XYZ file of C-alpha atoms in Angstrom:
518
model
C 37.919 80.253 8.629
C 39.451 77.274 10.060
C 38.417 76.116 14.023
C 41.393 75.847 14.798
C 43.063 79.218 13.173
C 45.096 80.624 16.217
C 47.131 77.227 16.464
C 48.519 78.123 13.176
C 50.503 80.898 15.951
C 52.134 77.375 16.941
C 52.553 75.327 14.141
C 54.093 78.141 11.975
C 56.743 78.334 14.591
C 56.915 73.933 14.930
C 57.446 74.304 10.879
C 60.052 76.372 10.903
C 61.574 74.707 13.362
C 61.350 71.496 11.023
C 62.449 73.279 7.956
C 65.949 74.681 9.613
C 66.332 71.196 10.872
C 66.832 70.092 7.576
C 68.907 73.089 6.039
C 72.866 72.204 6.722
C 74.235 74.354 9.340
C 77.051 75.911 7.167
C 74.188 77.445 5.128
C 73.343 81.028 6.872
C 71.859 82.977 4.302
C 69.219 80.165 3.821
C 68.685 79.847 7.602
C 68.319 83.727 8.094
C 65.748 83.929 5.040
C 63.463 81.165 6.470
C 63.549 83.072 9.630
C 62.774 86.575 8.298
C 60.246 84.867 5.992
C 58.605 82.410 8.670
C 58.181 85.689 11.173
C 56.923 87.693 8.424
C 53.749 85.265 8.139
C 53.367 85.493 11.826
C 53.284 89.186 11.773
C 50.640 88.773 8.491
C 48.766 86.338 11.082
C 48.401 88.531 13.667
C 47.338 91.322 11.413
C 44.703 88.772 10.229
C 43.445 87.709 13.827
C 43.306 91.635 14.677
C 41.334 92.146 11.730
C 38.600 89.788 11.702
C 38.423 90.476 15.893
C 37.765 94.192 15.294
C 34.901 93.125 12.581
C 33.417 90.503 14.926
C 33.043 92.625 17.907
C 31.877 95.236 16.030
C 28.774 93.710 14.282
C 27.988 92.151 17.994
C 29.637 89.648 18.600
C 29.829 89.194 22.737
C 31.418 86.267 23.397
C 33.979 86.459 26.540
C 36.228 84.918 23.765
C 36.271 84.910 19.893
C 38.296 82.103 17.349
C 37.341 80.003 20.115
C 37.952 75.780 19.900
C 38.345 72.707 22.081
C 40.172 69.889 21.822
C 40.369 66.836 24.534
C 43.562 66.340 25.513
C 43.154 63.763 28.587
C 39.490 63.316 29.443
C 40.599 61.628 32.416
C 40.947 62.609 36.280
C 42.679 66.095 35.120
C 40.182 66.754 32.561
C 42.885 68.554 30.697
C 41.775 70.264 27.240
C 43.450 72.365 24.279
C 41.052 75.104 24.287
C 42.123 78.025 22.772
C 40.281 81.835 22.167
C 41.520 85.468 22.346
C 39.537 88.711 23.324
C 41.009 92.227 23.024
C 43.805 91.691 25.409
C 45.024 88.768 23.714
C 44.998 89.888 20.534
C 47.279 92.927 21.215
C 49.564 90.341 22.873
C 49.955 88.387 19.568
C 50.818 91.443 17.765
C 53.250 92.303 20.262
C 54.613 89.019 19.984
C 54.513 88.516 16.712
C 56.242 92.089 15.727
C 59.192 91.234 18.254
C 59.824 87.570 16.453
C 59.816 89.279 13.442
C 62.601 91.867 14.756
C 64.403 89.917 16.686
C 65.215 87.598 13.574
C 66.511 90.265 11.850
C 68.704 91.552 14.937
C 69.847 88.012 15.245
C 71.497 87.805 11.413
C 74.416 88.561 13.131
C 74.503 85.252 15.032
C 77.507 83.442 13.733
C 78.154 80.578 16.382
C 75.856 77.532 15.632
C 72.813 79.734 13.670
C 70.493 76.908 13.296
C 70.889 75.845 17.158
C 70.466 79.740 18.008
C 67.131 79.669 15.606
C 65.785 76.483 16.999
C 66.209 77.384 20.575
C 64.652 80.902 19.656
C 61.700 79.468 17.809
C 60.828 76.831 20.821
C 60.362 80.646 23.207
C 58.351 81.993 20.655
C 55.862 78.780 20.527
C 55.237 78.754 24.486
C 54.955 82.650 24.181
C 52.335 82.315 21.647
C 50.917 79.218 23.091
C 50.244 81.052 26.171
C 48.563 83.983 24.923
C 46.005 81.869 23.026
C 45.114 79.080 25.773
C 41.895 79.718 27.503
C 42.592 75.797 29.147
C 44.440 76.873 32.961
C 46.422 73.872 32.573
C 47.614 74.240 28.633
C 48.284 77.861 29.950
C 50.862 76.560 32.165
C 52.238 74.776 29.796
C 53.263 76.541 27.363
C 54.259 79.007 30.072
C 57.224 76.403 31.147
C 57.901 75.581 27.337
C 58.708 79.424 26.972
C 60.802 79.299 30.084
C 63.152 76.209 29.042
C 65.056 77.677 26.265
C 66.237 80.923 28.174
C 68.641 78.672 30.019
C 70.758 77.473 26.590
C 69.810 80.730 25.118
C 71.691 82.506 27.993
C 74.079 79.564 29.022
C 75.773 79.182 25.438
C 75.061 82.119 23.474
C 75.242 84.864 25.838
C 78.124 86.839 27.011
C 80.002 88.103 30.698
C 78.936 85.917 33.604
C 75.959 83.941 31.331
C 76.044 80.516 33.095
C 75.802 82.121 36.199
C 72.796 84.229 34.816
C 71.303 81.206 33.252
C 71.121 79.074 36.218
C 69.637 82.117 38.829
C 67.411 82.844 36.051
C 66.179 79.549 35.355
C 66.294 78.947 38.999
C 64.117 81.755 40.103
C 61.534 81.458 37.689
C 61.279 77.760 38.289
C 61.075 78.555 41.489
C 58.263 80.845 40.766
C 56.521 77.946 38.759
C 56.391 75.976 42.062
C 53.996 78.484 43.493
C 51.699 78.454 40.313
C 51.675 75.185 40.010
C 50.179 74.580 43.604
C 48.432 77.570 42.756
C 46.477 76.008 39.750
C 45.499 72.828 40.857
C 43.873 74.325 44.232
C 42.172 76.419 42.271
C 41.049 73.206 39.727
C 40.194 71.157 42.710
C 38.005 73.550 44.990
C 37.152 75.978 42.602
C 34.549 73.496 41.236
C 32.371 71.533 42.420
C 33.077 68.138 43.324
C 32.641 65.461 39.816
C 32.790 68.849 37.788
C 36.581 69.985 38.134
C 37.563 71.700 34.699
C 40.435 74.028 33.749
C 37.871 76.073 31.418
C 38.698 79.359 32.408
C 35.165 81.057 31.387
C 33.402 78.162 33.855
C 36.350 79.115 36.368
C 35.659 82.882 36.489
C 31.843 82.131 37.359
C 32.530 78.666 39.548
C 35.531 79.807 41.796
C 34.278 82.721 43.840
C 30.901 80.273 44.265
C 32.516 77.452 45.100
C 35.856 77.969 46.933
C 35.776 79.761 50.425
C 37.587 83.013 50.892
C 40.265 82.017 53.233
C 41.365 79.511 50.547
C 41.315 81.984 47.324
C 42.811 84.176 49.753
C 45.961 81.381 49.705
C 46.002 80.736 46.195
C 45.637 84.154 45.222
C 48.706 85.340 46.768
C 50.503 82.140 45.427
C 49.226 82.584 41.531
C 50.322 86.602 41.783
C 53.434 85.591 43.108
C 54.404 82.957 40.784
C 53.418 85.561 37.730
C 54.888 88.382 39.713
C 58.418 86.300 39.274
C 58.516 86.814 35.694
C 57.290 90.167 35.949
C 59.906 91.487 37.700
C 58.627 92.335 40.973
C 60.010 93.298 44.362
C 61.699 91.291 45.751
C 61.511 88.607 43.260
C 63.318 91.158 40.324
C 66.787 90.267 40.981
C 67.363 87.727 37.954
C 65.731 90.010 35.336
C 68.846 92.509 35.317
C 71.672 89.799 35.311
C 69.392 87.750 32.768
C 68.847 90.448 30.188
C 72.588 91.772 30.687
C 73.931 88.385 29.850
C 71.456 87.613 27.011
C 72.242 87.586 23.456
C 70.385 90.279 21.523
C 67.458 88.703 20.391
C 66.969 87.099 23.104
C 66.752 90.142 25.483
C 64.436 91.589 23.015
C 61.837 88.659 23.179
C 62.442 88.226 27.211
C 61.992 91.634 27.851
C 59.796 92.550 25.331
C 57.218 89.724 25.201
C 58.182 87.048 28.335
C 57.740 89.446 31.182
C 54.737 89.891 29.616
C 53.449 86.726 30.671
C 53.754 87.727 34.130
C 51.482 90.864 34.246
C 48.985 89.118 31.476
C 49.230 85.631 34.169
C 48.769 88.081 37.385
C 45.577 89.327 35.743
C 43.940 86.537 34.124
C 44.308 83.964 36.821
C 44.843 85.537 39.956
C 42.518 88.543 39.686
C 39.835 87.649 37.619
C 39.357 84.128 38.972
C 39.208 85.724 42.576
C 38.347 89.110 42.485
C 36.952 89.259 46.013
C 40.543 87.955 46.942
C 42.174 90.891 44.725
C 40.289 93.457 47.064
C 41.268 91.925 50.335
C 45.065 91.561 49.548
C 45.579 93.472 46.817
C 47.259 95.948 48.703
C 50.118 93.670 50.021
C 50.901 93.885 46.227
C 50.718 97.043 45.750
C 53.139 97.826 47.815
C 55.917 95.493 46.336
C 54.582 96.348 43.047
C 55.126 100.453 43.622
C 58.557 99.487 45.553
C 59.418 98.016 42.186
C 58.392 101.212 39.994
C 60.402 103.231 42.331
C 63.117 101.399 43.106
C 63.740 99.975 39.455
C 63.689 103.853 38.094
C 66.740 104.958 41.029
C 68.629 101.640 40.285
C 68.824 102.557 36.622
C 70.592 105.964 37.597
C 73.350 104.744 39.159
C 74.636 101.641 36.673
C 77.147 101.976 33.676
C 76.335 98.996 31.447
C 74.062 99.582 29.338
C 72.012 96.444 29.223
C 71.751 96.787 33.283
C 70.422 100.383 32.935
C 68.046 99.528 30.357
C 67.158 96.214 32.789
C 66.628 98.192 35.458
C 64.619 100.181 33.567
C 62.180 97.315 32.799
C 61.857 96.371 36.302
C 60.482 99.617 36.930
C 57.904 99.784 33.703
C 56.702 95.767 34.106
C 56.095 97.064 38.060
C 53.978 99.687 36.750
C 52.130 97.372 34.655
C 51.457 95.487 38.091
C 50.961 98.366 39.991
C 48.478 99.585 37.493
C 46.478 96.747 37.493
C 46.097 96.323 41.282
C 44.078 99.718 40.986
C 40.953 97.684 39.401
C 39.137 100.082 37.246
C 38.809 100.560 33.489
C 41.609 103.548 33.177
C 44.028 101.802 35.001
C 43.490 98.251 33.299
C 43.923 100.433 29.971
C 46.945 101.880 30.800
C 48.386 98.744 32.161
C 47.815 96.987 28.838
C 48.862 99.943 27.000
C 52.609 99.956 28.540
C 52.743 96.313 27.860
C 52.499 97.469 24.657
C 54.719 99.720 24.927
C 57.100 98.681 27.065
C 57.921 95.661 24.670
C 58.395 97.678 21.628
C 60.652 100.094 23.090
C 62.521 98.044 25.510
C 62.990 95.453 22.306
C 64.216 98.985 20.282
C 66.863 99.793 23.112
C 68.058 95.945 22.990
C 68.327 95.691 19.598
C 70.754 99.088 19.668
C 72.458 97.875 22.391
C 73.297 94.857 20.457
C 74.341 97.053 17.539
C 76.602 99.145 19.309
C 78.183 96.716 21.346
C 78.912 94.748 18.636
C 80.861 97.425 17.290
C 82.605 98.944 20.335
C 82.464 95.891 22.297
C 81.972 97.525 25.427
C 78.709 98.584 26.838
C 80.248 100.907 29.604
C 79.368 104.434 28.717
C 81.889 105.797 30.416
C 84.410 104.207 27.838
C 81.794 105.606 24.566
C 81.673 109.417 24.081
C 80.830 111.360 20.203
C 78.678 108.421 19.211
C 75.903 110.715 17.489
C 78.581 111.692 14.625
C 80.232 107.951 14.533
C 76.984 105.862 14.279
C 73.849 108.887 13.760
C 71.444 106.216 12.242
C 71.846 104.014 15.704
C 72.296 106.944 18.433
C 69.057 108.681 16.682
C 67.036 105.324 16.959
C 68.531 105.357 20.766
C 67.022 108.983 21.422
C 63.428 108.004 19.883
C 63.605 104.730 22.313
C 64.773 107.201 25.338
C 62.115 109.790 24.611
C 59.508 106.834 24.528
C 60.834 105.717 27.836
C 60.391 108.931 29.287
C 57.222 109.549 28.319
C 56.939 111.774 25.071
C 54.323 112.938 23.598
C 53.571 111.305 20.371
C 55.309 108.082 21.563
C 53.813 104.831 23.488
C 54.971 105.605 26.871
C 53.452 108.885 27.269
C 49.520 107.472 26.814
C 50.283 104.345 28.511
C 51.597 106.377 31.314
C 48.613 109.036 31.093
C 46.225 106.059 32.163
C 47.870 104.537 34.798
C 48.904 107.573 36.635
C 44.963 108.788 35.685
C 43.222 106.329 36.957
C 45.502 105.139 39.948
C 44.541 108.962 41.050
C 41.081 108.311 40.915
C 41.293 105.009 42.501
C 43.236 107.170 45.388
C 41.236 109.558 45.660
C 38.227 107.942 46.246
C 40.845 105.227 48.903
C 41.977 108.631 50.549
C 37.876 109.620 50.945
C 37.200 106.398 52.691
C 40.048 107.451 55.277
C 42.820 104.876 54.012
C 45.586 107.239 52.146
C 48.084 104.102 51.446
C 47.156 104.569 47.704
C 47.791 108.010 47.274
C 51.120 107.689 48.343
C 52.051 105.021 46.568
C 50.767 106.753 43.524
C 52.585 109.874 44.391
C 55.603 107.807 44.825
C 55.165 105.927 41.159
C 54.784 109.162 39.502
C 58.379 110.271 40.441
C 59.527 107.646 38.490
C 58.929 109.891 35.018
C 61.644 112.445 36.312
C 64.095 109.692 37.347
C 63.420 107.849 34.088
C 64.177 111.358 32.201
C 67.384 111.711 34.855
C 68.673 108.267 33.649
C 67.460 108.330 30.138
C 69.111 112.123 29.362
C 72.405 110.867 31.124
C 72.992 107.902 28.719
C 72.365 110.480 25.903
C 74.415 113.016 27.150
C 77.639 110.410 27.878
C 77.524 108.291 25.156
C 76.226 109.842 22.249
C 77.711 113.142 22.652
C 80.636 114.387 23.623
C 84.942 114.081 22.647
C 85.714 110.860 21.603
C 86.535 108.601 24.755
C 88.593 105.936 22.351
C 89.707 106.692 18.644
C 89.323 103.337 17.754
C 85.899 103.979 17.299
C 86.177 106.713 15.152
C 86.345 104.467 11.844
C 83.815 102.271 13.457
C 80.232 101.710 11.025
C 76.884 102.410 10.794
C 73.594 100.188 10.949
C 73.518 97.838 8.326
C 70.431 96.880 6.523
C 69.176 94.742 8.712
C 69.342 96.340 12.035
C 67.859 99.052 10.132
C 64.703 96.759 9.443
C 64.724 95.829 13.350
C 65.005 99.145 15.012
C 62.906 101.080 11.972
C 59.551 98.445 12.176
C 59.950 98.805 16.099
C 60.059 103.138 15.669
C 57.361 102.671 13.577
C 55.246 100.520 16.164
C 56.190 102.861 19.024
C 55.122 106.292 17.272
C 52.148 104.341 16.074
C 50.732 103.838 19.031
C 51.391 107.000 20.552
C 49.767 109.088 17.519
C 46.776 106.622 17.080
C 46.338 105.025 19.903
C 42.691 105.046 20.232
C 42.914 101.807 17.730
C 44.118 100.175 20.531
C 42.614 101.017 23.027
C 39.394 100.193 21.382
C 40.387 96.980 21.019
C 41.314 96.797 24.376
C 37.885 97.867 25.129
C 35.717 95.575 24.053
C 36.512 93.871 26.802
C 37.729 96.029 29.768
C 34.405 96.687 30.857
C 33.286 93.129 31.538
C 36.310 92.733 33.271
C 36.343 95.668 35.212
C 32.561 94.420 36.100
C 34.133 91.615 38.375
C 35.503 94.074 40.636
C 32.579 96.622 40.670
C 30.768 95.861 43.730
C 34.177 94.549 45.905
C 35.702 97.328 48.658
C 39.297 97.374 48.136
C 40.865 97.194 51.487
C 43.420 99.210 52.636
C 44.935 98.800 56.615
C 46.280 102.199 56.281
């Protein structure tokens, strides 16, 4: 096996970027097959890397990371290096992200203005989405973190649709913004993390050097800037407000891969760095969090109920599941963290599923206002049944994603309350109580969209003669059904990956008392 194997999750992109470079724009068919066949290999990749991961760990292997290799990048005063490793977390990111590339090409075929650009621009997300995942370097982290953030602004800006430049620029604005904060954040922890002629970005040094080195009051600062410069892209209160303009201006794909696998980032970041580099930190202010985090869950789940368009109910929607993922993880034990990783899992897949049919069907109609779509279900079945299976996952069905990723957060944020609400502070019981009623308003919004679009008279009869899914929106929305039920009828695969690693995780928090001032 090569040292360097999970780079190829970079270079496959950087050679397809190189290979549509050279095929003549006019040429479509050519440009779409180098995409489907260039994400297929990703998705073959990832397969591979999950593979040889599950066989490692299980004859013994113990290592905090696996596929693990260095590279100096500037030995220098920054010390920067290309190290790169995945544990169990990681690796269900990269199938995540590796499944929605390969979709997303497909639900992008219908691109016709500037294909190649569209591809390029596309590709250079996917590499700093990747790129992230696999960096175990703080600083090579970051950087692919921005490279995944630059291309939303064209992506939006030329290619998307209704008020995109102003999306573009709040979104790129915001998250920038956000990027401030974690930039500040990262270096304090570089510099005073360590100790003084031994500064290093090596994460697995960082999570044993910081909480020796740096004193509280200052982990304490960059703590709360790290989980707020994450918390940006993970859509969290009151920092959400360019997710739902982003993804309703976005062009398919591109909501599918920024919902799906970007916000991502921000949960995946908000662990990682911020809690398991200071973990004593976590358990002083992890409540502040927890509120904004809940407010989110709640919050997101009532917005939803009240919009038309259906991109903005279906953003909405992932404010309130990426603020669960938060809130989740801000409850610091095993069944939470589980759950948390489990509706990242989920929530890309099926939030990537209702994009891609939202795409579909606008591109038919052209109108996402429900209130103008009625009798769908007999116009379109193959799309408004792949709509229901996304709905039911949303809600939380049984036999989909959403209802075991759901079972283990609201599982073990109860025991995490209960034992708050024992020690006198009751802050996390009611902000558990309060996530929970997020399922019914999920099912309120979810059933409503069903009910007014897909079934129904016939609001316009120009839709009557209107098709159904071609082949390849088939391909999109059938691997993601596929993914979703997956998990939901076997998901003890993942979370045994997940596992192999929770526990020394959930180890750095095992002897810190979670403060609560209420």
């Amino acid at each position: 096996m090569s040292e360097f194997i999970l780079l190829y999750f970079v270079i496959i992109p950087l050679v397809m970027m190189g290979v549509l470079y050279l095929i003549p724009g006019e040429k479509k068919d050519l440009i779409r097959k180098t995409m489907a066949g260039g994400s297929a290999l990703l998705v073959a990749l990832a397969a591979y890397i999950t593979i040889e991961f599950i066989e490692q760990r299980s004859a013994g292997a113990t290592a905090p990371y696996l596929f693990t290799a260095s590279k100096v990048w500037y030995e220098g005063f920054l010390n920067i290096h290309l190290s790169l490793g995945v544990d169990g977390i990681s690796v269900a990111m990269l199938v995540l992200s590796s499944v929605i590339t390969f979709t997303g090409s497909f639900a992008s075929f219908a691109v016709e203005d500037k294909a190649k650009e569209y591809f390029l621009w596309f590709l250079m997300l996917s590499i700093g989405v990747f790129g992230f995942f696999i960096s175990i370097d703080l600083f090579t982290m970051f950087l692919f973190y921005e490279v995944a953030l630059i291309p939303m602004y064209l992506l939006i800006g030329y290619w998307g649709s209704n008020a995109k430049e102003y999306a573009a620029m709040k979104l790129t604005l915001m998250l920038m913004g956000g990027s401030a904060f974690l930039m500040v954040g990262i270096f304090g922890i570089y510099f005073m993390g360590t100790p003084d002629g031994a500064h290093t970005f090596e994460m697995v040094t960082l999570m044993e050097s910081v909480s020796k080195n740096m004193p509280i009051e200052w982990q304490h600062i960059f703590f709360c800037l790290t989980f707020v410069g994450f918390g940006v892209l993970g859509a969290m209160f009151p920092f959400h407000t360019w997710s739902p303009d982003g993804h309703a201006s976005a062009p398919t794909a591109v909501s599918m891969l920024h919902a799906g696998v970007l916000m991502k980032l921000g949960g995946y970041g908000c662990f990682r760095v911020a809690m398991c580099l200071m973990p004593q930190a976590s358990a002083d202010l992890g409540w502040i969090f927890l509120i904004l985090t809940g407010t989110s869950v709640f919050y997101g789940a009532y917005s939803a109920c009240v919009q038309n368009d259906l991109k903005y109910i279906n953003a909405y929607s992932s404010v309130s599941h990426c603020g669960m993922v938060l809130f989740a993880l801000l409850m610091m034990n095993q069944t939470a963290f589980t759950g948390a990783f489990l509706q990242m899992l989920s929530h890309g897949l099926m939030t990537a599923l209702f994009f891609s049919l939202i795409g579909s069907i606008y591109g038919r109609t052209h109108t996402r206002d429900i209130r103008l779509m009625g009798g769908m279900m007999n116009i379109m079945p193959v799309l408004c049944v792949c709509y229901v299976i996304a709905g039911m996952a949303s809600l939380g069905l049984p036999g989909l994603s959403g209802f075991v990723a759901e079972m283990n957060i609201f599982v073990g944020s109860f025991q995490r309350s209960v034992l708050s609400y024992e020690e006198g502070n009751w802050m996390f019981l009611i902000f558990t109580i309060l996530a929970c009623t997020s399922i019914v308003i999920t099912a309120v919004y979810i059933l409503r969209v069903v009910g007014k679009m897909l079934f129904g008279p016939i609001q316009d009869q120009h839709h009557a003669s209107l098709s159904d899914a071609n082949y390849f929106e088939k391909i999109a929305a059938f691997g993601l059904i596929i993914c979703v039920a997956g998990i939901g009828m076997y998901p003890s695969l993942w979370t045994g990956i997940l596992n192999f690693d929770l526990p020394r995780l959930v180890s750095l928090f095992a002897d810190k008392t979670i403060v609560a001032p209420f």
